Short mmCIF file of C-alpha atoms and ligand atoms in Angstrom, two decimals:
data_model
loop_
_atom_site.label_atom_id
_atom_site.label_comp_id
_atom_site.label_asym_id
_atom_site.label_seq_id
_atom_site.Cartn_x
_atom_site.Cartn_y
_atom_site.Cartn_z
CA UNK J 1 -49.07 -2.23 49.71
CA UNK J 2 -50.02 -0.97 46.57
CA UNK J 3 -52.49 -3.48 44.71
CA UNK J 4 -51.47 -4.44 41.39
CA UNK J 5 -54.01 -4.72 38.66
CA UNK J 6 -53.23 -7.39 35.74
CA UNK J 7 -53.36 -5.93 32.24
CA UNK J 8 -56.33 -7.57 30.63
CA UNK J 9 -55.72 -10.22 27.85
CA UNK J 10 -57.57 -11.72 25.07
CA UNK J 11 -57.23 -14.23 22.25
CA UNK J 12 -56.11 -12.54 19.08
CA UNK J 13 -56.24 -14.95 15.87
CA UNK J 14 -52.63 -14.79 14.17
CA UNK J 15 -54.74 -15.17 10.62
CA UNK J 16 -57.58 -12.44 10.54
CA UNK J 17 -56.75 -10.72 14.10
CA UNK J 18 -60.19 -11.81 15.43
CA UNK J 19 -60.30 -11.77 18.94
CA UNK J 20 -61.77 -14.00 21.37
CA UNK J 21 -62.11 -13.44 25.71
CA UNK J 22 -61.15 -17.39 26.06
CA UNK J 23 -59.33 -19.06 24.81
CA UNK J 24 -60.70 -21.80 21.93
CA UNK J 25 -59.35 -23.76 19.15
CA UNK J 26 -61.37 -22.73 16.09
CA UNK J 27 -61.12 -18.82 15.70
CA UNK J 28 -64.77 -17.56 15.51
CA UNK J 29 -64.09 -15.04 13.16
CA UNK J 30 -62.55 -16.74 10.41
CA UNK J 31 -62.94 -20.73 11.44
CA UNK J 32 -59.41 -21.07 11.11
CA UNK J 33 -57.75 -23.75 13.24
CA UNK J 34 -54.92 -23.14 16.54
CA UNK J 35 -54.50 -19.60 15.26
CA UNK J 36 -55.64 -18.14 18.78
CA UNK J 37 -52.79 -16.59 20.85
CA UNK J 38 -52.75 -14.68 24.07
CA UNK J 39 -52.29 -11.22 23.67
CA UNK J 40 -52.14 -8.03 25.96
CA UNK J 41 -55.65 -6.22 25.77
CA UNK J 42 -54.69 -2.18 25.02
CA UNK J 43 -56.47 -0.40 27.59
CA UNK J 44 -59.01 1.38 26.18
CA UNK J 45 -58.18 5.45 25.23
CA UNK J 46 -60.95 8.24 24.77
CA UNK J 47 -62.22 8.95 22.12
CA UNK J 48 -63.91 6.66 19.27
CA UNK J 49 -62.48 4.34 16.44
CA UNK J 50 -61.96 7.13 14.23
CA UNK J 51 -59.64 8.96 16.37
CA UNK J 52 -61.09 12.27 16.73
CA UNK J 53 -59.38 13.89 19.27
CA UNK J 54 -55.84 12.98 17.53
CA UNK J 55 -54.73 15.86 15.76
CA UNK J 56 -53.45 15.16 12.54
CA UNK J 57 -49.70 14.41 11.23
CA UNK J 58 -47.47 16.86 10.25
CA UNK J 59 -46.46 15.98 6.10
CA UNK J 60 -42.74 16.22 5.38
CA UNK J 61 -41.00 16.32 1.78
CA UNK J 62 -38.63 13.23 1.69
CA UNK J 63 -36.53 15.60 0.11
CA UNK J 64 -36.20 17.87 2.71
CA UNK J 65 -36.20 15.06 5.01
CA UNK J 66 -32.17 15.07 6.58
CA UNK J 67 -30.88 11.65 5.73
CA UNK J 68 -27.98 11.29 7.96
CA UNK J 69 -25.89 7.64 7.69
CA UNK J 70 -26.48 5.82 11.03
CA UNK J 71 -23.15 6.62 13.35
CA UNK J 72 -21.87 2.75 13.82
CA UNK J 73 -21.11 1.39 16.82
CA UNK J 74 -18.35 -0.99 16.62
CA UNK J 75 -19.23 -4.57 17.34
CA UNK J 76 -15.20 -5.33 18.73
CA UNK J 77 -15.33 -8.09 16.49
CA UNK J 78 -14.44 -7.86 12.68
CA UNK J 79 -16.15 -10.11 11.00
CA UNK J 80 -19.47 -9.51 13.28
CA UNK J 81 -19.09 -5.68 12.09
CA UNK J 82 -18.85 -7.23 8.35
CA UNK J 83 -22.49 -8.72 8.48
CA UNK J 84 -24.16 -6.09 10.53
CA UNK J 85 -22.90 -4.02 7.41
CA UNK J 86 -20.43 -1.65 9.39
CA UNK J 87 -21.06 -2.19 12.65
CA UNK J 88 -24.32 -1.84 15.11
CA UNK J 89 -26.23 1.06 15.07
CA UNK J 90 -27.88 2.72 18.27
CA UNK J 91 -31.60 2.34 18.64
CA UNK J 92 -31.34 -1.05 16.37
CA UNK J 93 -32.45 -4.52 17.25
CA UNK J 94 -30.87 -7.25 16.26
CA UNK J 95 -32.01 -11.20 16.52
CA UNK J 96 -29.02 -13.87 16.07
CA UNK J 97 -30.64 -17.19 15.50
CA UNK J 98 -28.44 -20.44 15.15
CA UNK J 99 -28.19 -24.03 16.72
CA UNK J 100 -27.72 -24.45 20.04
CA UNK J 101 -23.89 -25.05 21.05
CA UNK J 102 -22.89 -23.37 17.81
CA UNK J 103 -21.23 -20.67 19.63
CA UNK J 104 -24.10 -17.55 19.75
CA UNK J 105 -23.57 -16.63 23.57
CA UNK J 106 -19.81 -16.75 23.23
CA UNK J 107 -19.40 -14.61 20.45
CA UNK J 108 -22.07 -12.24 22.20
CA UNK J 109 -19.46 -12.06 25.37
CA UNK J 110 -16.39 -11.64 23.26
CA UNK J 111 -18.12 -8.95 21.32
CA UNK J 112 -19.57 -7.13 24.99
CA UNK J 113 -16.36 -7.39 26.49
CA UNK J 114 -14.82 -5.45 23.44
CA UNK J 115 -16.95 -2.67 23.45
CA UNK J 116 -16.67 -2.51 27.74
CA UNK J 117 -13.84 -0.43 27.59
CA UNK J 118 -15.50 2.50 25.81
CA UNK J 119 -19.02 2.07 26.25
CA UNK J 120 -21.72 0.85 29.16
CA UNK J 121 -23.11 -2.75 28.10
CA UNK J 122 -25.08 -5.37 29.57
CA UNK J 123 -25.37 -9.21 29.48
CA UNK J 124 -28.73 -10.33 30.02
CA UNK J 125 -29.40 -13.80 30.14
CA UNK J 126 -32.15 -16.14 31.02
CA UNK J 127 -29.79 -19.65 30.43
CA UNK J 128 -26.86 -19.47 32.25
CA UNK J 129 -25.90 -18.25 36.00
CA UNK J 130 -23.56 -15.39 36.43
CA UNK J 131 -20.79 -17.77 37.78
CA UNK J 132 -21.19 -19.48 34.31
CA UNK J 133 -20.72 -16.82 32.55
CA UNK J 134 -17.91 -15.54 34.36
CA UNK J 135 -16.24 -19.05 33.48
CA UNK J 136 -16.74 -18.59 30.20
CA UNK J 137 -15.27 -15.21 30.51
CA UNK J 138 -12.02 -16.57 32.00
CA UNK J 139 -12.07 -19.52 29.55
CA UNK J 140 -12.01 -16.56 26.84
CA UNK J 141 -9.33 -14.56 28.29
CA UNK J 142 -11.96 -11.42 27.90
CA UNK J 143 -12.04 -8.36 29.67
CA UNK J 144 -14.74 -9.10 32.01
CA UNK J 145 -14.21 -5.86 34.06
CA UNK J 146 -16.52 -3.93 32.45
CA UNK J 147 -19.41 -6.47 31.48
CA UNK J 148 -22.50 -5.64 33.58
CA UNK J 149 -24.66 -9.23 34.03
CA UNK J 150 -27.78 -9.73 35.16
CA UNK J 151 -29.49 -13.37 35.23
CA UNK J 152 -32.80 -12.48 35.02
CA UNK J 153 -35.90 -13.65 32.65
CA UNK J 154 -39.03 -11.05 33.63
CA UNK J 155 -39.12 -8.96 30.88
CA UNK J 156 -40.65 -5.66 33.44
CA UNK J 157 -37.75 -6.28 35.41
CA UNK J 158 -34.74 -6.10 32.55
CA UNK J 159 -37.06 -3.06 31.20
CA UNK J 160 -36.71 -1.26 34.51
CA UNK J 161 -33.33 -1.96 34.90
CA UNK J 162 -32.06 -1.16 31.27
CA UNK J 163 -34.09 2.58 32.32
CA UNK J 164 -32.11 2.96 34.86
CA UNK J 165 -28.29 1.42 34.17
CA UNK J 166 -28.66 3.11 30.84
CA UNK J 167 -26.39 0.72 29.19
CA UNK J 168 -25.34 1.51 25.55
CA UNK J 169 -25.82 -2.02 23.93
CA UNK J 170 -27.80 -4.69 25.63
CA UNK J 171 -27.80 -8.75 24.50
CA UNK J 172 -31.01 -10.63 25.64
CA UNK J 173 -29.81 -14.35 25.63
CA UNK J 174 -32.48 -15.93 24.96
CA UNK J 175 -35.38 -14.33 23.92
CA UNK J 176 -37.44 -17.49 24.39
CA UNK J 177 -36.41 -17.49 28.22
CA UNK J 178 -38.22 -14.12 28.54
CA UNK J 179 -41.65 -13.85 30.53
CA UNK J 180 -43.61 -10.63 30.93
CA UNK J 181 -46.26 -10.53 33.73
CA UNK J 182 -49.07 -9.50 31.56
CA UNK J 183 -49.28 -12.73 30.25
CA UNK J 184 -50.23 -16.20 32.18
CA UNK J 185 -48.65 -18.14 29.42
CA UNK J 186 -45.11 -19.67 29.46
CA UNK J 187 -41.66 -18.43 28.18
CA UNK J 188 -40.65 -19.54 25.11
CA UNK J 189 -44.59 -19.34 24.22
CA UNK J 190 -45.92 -17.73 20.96
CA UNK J 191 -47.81 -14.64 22.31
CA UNK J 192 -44.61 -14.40 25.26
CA UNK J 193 -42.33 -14.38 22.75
CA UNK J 194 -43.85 -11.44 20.61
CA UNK J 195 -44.73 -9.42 23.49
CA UNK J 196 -41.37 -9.06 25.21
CA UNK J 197 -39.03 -8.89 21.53
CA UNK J 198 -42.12 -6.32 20.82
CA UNK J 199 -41.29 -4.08 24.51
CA UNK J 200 -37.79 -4.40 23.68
CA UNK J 201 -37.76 -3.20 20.57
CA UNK J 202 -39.79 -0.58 21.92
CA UNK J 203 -36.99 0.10 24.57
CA UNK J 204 -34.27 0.24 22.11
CA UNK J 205 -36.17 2.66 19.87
CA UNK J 206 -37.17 5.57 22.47
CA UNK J 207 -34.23 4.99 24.75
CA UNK J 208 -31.60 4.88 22.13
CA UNK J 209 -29.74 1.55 23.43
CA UNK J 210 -28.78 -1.27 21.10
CA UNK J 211 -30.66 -4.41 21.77
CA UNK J 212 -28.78 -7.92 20.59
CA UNK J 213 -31.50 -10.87 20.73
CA UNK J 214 -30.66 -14.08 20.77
CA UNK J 215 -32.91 -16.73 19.07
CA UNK J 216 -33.30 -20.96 19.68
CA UNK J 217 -33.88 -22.20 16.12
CA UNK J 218 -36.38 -24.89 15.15
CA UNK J 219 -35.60 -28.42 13.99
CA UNK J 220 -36.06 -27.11 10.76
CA UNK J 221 -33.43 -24.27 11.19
CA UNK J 222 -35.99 -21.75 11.28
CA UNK J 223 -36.09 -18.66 14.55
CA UNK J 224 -38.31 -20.36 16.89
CA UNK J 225 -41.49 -18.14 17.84
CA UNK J 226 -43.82 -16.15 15.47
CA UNK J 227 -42.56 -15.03 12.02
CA UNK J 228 -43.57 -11.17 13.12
CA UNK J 229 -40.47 -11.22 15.55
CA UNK J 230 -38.30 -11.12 12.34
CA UNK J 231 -40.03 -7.78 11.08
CA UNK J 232 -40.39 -6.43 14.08
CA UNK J 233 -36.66 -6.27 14.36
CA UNK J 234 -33.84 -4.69 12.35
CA UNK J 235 -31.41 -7.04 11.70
CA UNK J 236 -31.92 -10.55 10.95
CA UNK J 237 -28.24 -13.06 11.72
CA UNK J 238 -28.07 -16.82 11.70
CA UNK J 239 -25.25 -18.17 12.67
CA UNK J 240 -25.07 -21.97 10.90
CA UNK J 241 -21.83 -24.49 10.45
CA UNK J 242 -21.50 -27.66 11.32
CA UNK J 243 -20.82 -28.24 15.47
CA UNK J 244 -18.33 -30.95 14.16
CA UNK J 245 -15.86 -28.74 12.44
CA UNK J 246 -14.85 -25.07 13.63
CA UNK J 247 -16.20 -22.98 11.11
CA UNK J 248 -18.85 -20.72 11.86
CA UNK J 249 -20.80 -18.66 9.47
CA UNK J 250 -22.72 -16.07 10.06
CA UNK J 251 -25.21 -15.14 7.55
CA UNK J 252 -27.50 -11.51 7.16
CA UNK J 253 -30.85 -12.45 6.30
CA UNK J 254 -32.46 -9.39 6.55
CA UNK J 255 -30.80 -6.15 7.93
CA UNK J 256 -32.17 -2.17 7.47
CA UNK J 257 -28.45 -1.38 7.41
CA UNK J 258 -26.60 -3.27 5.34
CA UNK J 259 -26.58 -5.98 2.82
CA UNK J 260 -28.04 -8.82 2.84
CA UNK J 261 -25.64 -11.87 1.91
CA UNK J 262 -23.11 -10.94 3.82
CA UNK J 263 -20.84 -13.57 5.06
CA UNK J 264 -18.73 -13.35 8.50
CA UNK J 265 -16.20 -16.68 8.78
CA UNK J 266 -14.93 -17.64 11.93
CA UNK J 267 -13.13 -20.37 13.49
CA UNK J 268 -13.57 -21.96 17.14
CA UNK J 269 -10.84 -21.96 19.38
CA UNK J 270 -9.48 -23.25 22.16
CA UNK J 271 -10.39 -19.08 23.37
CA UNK J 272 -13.39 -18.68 21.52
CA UNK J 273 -14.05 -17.43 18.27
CA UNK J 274 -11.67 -16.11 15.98
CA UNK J 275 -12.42 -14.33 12.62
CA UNK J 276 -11.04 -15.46 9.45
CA UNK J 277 -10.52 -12.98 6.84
CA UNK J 278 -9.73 -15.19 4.43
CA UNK J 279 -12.21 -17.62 4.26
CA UNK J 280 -11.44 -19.03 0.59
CA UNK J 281 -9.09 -22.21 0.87
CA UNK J 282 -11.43 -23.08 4.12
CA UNK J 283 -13.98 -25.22 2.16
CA UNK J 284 -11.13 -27.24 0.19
CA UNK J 285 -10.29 -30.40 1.04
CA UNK J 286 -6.83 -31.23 1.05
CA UNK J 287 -6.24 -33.85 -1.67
CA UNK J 288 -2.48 -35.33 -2.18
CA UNK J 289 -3.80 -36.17 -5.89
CA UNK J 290 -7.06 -35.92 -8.20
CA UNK J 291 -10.03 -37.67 -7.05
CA UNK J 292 -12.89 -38.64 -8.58
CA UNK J 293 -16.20 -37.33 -7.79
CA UNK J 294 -14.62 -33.90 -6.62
CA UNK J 295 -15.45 -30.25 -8.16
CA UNK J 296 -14.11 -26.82 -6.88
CA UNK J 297 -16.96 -24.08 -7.74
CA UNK J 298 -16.57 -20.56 -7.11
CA UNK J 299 -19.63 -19.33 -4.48
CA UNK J 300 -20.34 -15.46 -4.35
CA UNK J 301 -21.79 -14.43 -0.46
CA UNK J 302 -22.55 -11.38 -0.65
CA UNK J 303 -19.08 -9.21 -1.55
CA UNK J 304 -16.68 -12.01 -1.25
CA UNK J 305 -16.30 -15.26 -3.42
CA UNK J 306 -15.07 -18.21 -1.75
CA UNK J 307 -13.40 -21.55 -3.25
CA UNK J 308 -16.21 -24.58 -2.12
CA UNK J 309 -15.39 -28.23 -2.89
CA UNK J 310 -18.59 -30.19 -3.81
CA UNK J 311 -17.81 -33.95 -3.68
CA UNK J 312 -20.11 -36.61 -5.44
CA UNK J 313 -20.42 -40.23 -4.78
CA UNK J 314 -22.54 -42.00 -7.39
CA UNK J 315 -23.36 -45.98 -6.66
CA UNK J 316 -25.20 -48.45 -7.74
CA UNK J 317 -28.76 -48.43 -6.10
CA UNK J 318 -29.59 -51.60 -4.31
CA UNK J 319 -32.90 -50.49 -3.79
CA UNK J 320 -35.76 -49.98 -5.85
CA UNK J 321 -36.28 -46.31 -5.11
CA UNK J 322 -32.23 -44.90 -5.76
CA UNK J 323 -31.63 -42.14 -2.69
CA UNK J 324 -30.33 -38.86 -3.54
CA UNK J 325 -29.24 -37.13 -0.70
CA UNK J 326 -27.14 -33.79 -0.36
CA UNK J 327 -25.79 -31.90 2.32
CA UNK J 328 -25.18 -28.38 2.44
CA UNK J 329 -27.33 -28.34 -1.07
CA UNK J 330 -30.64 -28.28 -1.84
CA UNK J 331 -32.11 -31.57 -2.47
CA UNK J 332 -34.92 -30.77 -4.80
CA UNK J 333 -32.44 -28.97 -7.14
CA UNK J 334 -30.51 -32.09 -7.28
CA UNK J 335 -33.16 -34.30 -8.21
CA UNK J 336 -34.18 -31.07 -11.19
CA UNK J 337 -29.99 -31.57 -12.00
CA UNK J 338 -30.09 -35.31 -12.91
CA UNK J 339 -33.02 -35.16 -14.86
CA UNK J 340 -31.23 -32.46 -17.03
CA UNK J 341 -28.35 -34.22 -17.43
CA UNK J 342 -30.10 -37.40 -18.10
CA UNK J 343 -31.83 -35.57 -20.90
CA UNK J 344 -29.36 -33.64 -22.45
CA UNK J 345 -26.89 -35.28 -22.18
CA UNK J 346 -27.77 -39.19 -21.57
CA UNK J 347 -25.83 -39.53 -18.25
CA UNK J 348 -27.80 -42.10 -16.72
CA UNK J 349 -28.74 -41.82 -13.06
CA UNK J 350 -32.06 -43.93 -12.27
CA UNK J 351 -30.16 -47.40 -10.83
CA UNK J 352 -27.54 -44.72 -8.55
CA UNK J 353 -27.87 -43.57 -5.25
CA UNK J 354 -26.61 -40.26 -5.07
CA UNK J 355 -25.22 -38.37 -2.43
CA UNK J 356 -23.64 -34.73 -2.60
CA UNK J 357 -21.88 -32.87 -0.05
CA UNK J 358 -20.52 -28.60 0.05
CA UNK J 359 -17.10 -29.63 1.95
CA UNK J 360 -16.71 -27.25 5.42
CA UNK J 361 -20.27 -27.60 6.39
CA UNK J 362 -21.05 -24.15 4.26
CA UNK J 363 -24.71 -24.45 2.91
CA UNK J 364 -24.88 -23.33 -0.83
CA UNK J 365 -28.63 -21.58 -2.02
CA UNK J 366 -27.38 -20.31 -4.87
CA UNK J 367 -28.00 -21.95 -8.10
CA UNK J 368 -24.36 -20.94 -9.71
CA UNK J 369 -23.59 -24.32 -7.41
CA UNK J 370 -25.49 -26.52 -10.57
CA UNK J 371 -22.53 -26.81 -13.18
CA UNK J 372 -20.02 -27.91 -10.65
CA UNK J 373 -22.12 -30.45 -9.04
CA UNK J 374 -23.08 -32.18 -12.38
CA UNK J 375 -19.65 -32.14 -13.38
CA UNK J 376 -19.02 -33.33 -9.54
CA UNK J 377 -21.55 -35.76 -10.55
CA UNK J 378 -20.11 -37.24 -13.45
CA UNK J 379 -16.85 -37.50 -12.74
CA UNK J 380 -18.02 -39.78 -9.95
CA UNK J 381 -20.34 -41.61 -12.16
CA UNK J 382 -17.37 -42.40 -14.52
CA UNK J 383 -14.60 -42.88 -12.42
CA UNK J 384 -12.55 -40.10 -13.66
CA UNK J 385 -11.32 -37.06 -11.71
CA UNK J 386 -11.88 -33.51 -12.77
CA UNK J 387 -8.66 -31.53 -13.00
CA UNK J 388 -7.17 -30.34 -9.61
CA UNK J 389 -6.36 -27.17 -10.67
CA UNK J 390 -10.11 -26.43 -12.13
CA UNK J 391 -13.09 -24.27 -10.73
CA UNK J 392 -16.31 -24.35 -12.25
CA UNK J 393 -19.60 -22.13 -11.97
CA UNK J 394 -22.81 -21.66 -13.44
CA UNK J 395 -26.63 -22.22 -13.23
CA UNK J 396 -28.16 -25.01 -15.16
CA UNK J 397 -31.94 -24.05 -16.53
CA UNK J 398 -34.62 -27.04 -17.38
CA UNK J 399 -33.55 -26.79 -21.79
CA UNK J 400 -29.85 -27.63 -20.55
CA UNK J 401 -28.34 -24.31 -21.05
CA UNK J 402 -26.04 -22.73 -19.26
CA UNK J 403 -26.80 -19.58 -17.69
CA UNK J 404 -24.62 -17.06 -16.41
CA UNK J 405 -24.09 -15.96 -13.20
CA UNK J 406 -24.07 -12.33 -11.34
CA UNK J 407 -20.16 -10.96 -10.15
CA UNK J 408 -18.50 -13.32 -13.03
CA UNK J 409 -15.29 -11.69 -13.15
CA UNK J 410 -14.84 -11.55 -8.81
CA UNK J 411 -15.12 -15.29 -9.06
CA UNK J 412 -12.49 -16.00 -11.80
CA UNK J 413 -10.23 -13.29 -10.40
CA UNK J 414 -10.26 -14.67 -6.76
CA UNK J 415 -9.77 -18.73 -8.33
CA UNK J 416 -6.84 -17.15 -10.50
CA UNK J 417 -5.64 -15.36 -7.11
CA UNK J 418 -5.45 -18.78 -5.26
CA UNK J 419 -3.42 -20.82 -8.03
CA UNK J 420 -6.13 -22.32 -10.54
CA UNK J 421 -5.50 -22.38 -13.46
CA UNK J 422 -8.55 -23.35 -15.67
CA UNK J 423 -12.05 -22.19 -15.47
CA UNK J 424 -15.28 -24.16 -16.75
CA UNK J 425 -17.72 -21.11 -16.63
CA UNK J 426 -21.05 -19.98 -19.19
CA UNK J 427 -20.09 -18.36 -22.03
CA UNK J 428 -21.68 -15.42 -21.17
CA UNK J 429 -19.50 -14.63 -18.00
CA UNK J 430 -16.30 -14.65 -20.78
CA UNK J 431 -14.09 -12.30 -19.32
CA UNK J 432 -13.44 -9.62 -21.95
CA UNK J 433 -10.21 -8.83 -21.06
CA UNK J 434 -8.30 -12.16 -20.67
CA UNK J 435 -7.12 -13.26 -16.53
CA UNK J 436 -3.59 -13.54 -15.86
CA UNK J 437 -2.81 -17.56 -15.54
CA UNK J 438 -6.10 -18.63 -16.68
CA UNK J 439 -7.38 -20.55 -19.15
CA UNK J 440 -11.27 -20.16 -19.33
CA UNK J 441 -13.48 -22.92 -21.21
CA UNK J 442 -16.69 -20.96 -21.93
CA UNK J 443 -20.01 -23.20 -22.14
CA UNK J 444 -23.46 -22.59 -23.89
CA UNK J 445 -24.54 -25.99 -23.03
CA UNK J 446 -24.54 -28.55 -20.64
CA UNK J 447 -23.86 -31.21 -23.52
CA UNK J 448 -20.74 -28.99 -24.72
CA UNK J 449 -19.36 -28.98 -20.50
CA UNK J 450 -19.95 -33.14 -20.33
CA UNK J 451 -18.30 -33.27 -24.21
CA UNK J 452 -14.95 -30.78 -22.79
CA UNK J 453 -14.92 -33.33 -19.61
CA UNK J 454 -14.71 -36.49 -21.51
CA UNK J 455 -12.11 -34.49 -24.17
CA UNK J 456 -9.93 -34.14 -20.04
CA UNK J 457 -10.92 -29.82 -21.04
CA UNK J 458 -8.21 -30.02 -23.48
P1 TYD M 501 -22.16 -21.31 23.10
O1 TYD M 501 -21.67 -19.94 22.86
O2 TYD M 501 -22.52 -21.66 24.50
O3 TYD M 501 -23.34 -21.69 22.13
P2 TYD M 501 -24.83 -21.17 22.06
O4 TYD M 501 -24.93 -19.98 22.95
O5 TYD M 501 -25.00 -20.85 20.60
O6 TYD M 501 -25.69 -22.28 22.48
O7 TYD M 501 -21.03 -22.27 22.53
C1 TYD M 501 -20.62 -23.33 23.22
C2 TYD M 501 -19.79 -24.25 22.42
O8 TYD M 501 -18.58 -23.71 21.97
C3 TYD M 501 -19.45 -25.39 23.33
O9 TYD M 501 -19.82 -26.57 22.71
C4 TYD M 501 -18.00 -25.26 23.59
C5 TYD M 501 -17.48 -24.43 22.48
N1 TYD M 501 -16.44 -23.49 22.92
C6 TYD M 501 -15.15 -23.64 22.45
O10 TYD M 501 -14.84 -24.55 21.69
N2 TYD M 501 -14.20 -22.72 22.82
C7 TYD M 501 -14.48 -21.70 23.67
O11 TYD M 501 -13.60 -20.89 24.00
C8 TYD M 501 -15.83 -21.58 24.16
C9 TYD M 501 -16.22 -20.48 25.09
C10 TYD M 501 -16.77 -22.47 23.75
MG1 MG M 502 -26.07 -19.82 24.68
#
């Protein structure tokens, strides 16, 4: 039987890249704390530091450099294509991070079983049996015929195989599941977790196969595992939404092929998830009248706007300390958005809880979300509903002006499209040419928007 040496390891400190033969929890080199992780040791090559027996590079123009556009590789599912920016491309990695249960292995198999027809693919995964998978399969009515599986989680062992099966696109669910024999730690472990996503990506980049990741999240939201798996890799996805509804986003964080900001909607099913390709009267409630406390704002991901409601509820605090809580929005920025409004325009807060909420669970980062929630806000504060048929937009700064936002006229043209017919926006998004069936009430300030509300915009 051939023996089987162990590739050396060491300690390498995730800080300064010290290294250490044991393990310890100070880092001599830089006396950092818990920075040491296991790492493989690079056996050593001839030759000295300086690399003297490597010949040197060949320099290129980057003019005369070919730049050919990446052939795609359909992803069989629409609204996946959307984010990845066109489709996957062959030789990329991507990671898809998200909650678990929030639907990451299904849309994986939907998307594999697509692409089976025309091209070889493989379902890796470290979770689930084969029989599960197969259930799930059934359960989605896909075409499971040509879906290669293989329930495996040593990382030498997928390599090997993925050399010889030659599959076109490969999904690795989870990464965190993975173990390579090099290391004595466990899956899901720091220095396990870099070293197989770093041999895959080395995989997909000589052998030309498409490598699909899939990624647990933290409590925080965050990919679990070191922050260098998300440069290693091409294509950063999370998919977010709240497990209570059926909406699904899934958001581009960082992709080499596409834009960033790109929004894919879907909808769970019964049979799995189905794309929505018209996302914008998801995130509004369904009022029979006007209600207090509501505001429609006009959010831009990446090229599409969509409608969001953003509901207030202010109270009276019956604690010392008055909560302000908001969901789907940031929480500091709503805190920063009182203040301003306390200031500028002397809407008292300090004895009010306050609680906001982005309707659908959609999450909101972008500050063109501040208008609408202090007029959301407001009209909770005094009892009096906004118009039904108004959107508003715009970022507040710290002086209480109103500033305008980037892709103006997509916003007012897709709230005009969907039967609104007034818009509270910053003056300096003023359409030049006026919108069919809307009325637009330009702002400077955040005074003038709270004067126009108590006026009912007339
Ligand atoms: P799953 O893809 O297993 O999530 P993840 O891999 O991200 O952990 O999603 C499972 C959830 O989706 C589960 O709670 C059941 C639900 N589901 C449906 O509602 N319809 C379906 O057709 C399928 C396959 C799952
Ligand atoms: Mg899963």
């Amino acid at each position: 039987m051939a023996k089987v040496t162990k590739a050396k390891t060491l300690y390498v400190c995730t800080e300064c890249g010290g290294q250490s033969a044991k393990w310890q929890g100070q880092c001599p080199a830089c006396q950092q704390w818990n920075t040491l992780v296991e790492s493989v040791a690079e056996a050593a090559t001839g030759g000295n530091r300086f690399g003297l027996i490597a010949e040197a590079g060949k320099l290129q123009r980057l003019s005369e450099v070919e730049a050919r556009e990446e052939a795609r590789i359909p992803s069989g599912v629409s609204e996946f294509d959307r984010v990845l920016g066109g489709g996957l491309v062959a030789g990329g990695v991507v990671l898809i991070g998200g909650d678990p249960g929030i639907g990451k292995s299904t849309l994986l198999l939907q998307s594999l079983s697509a692409m089976g027809s025309t091209r070889q693919v493989l379902y890796v995964s470290g979770e689930e049996s084969a029989q599960q998978i197969a259930l799930r399969a059934k359960r989605l009515d896909a075409d499971a015929k040509q879906v290669h599986v293989l329930a495996e989680i040593n990382l030498e062992k997928i390599q090997a195989t993925i050399q010889s099966e030659k599959p076109e696109v490969v999904v690795i669910d989870s990464i965190q599941t993975l173990y390579s024999s090099a290391l004595t730690s466990a899956p899901g472990s720091v220095a396990q977790v870099r070293e197989c996503a770093a041999q895959l990506t080395r995989v997909a980049k000589s052998g030309g196969a498409t490598i699909i990741l899939v990624g647990h999240v933290t409590k925080e939201g965050a990919l679990a595992g070191p922050r260098v798996l998300e440069h290693m890799v091409d294509t950063v996805l999370y998919f977010e939404g709240d497990t209570h509804s059926s909406f699904r986003l899934i958001r581009a964080f960082k992709n080499r092929y596409g834009a960033v900001n790109e929004l894919g909607v879907f909808a769970m099913s019964e049979k799995g998830l189905k794309g929505v390709s018209n996302p914008s009267a998801l995130f509004l409630s369904q009022h029979s009248g006007e209600v207090a406390g509501s505001c429609v704002m006009v959010t831009q991901e990446g090229t599409r706007p969509i409608l969001v409601e953003i509901q207030a509820l202010v109270d009276e605090a019956h604690a010392p300390n008055p909560r302000r809580l908001s969901v789907g929005l940031e929480q500091n920025r709503l805190a920063l958005l009182l203040a301003v409004l306390h200031r500028h325009s002397g809407i008292v807060c300090f004895d009010q809880d306050v609680f906001i909420n982005a309707v659908g669970g959609v999450r909101i980062t972008e500050p063109a979300a501040d208008l609408a929630v202090m007029m959301a806000v407001v009209s909770s504060l005094k009892s009096k509903p906004l118009p039904a048929k108004l959107v508003v937009f715009g970022e507040v700064g710290l002086a209480g002006e109103v500033r305008p936002v980037q892709r103006g006229q997509e916003r007012l043209r897709e709230a005009a499209k969907l039967g609104f017919t007034h818009a509270l926006i910053p003056a300096a998004n003023q359409p030049k040419q006026p919108i069919n069936g809307l009325t637009v009430i330009a702002v400077e300030r955040i005074e003038d928007a709270v004067v126009r509300f108590r006026d009912g915009f007339r």
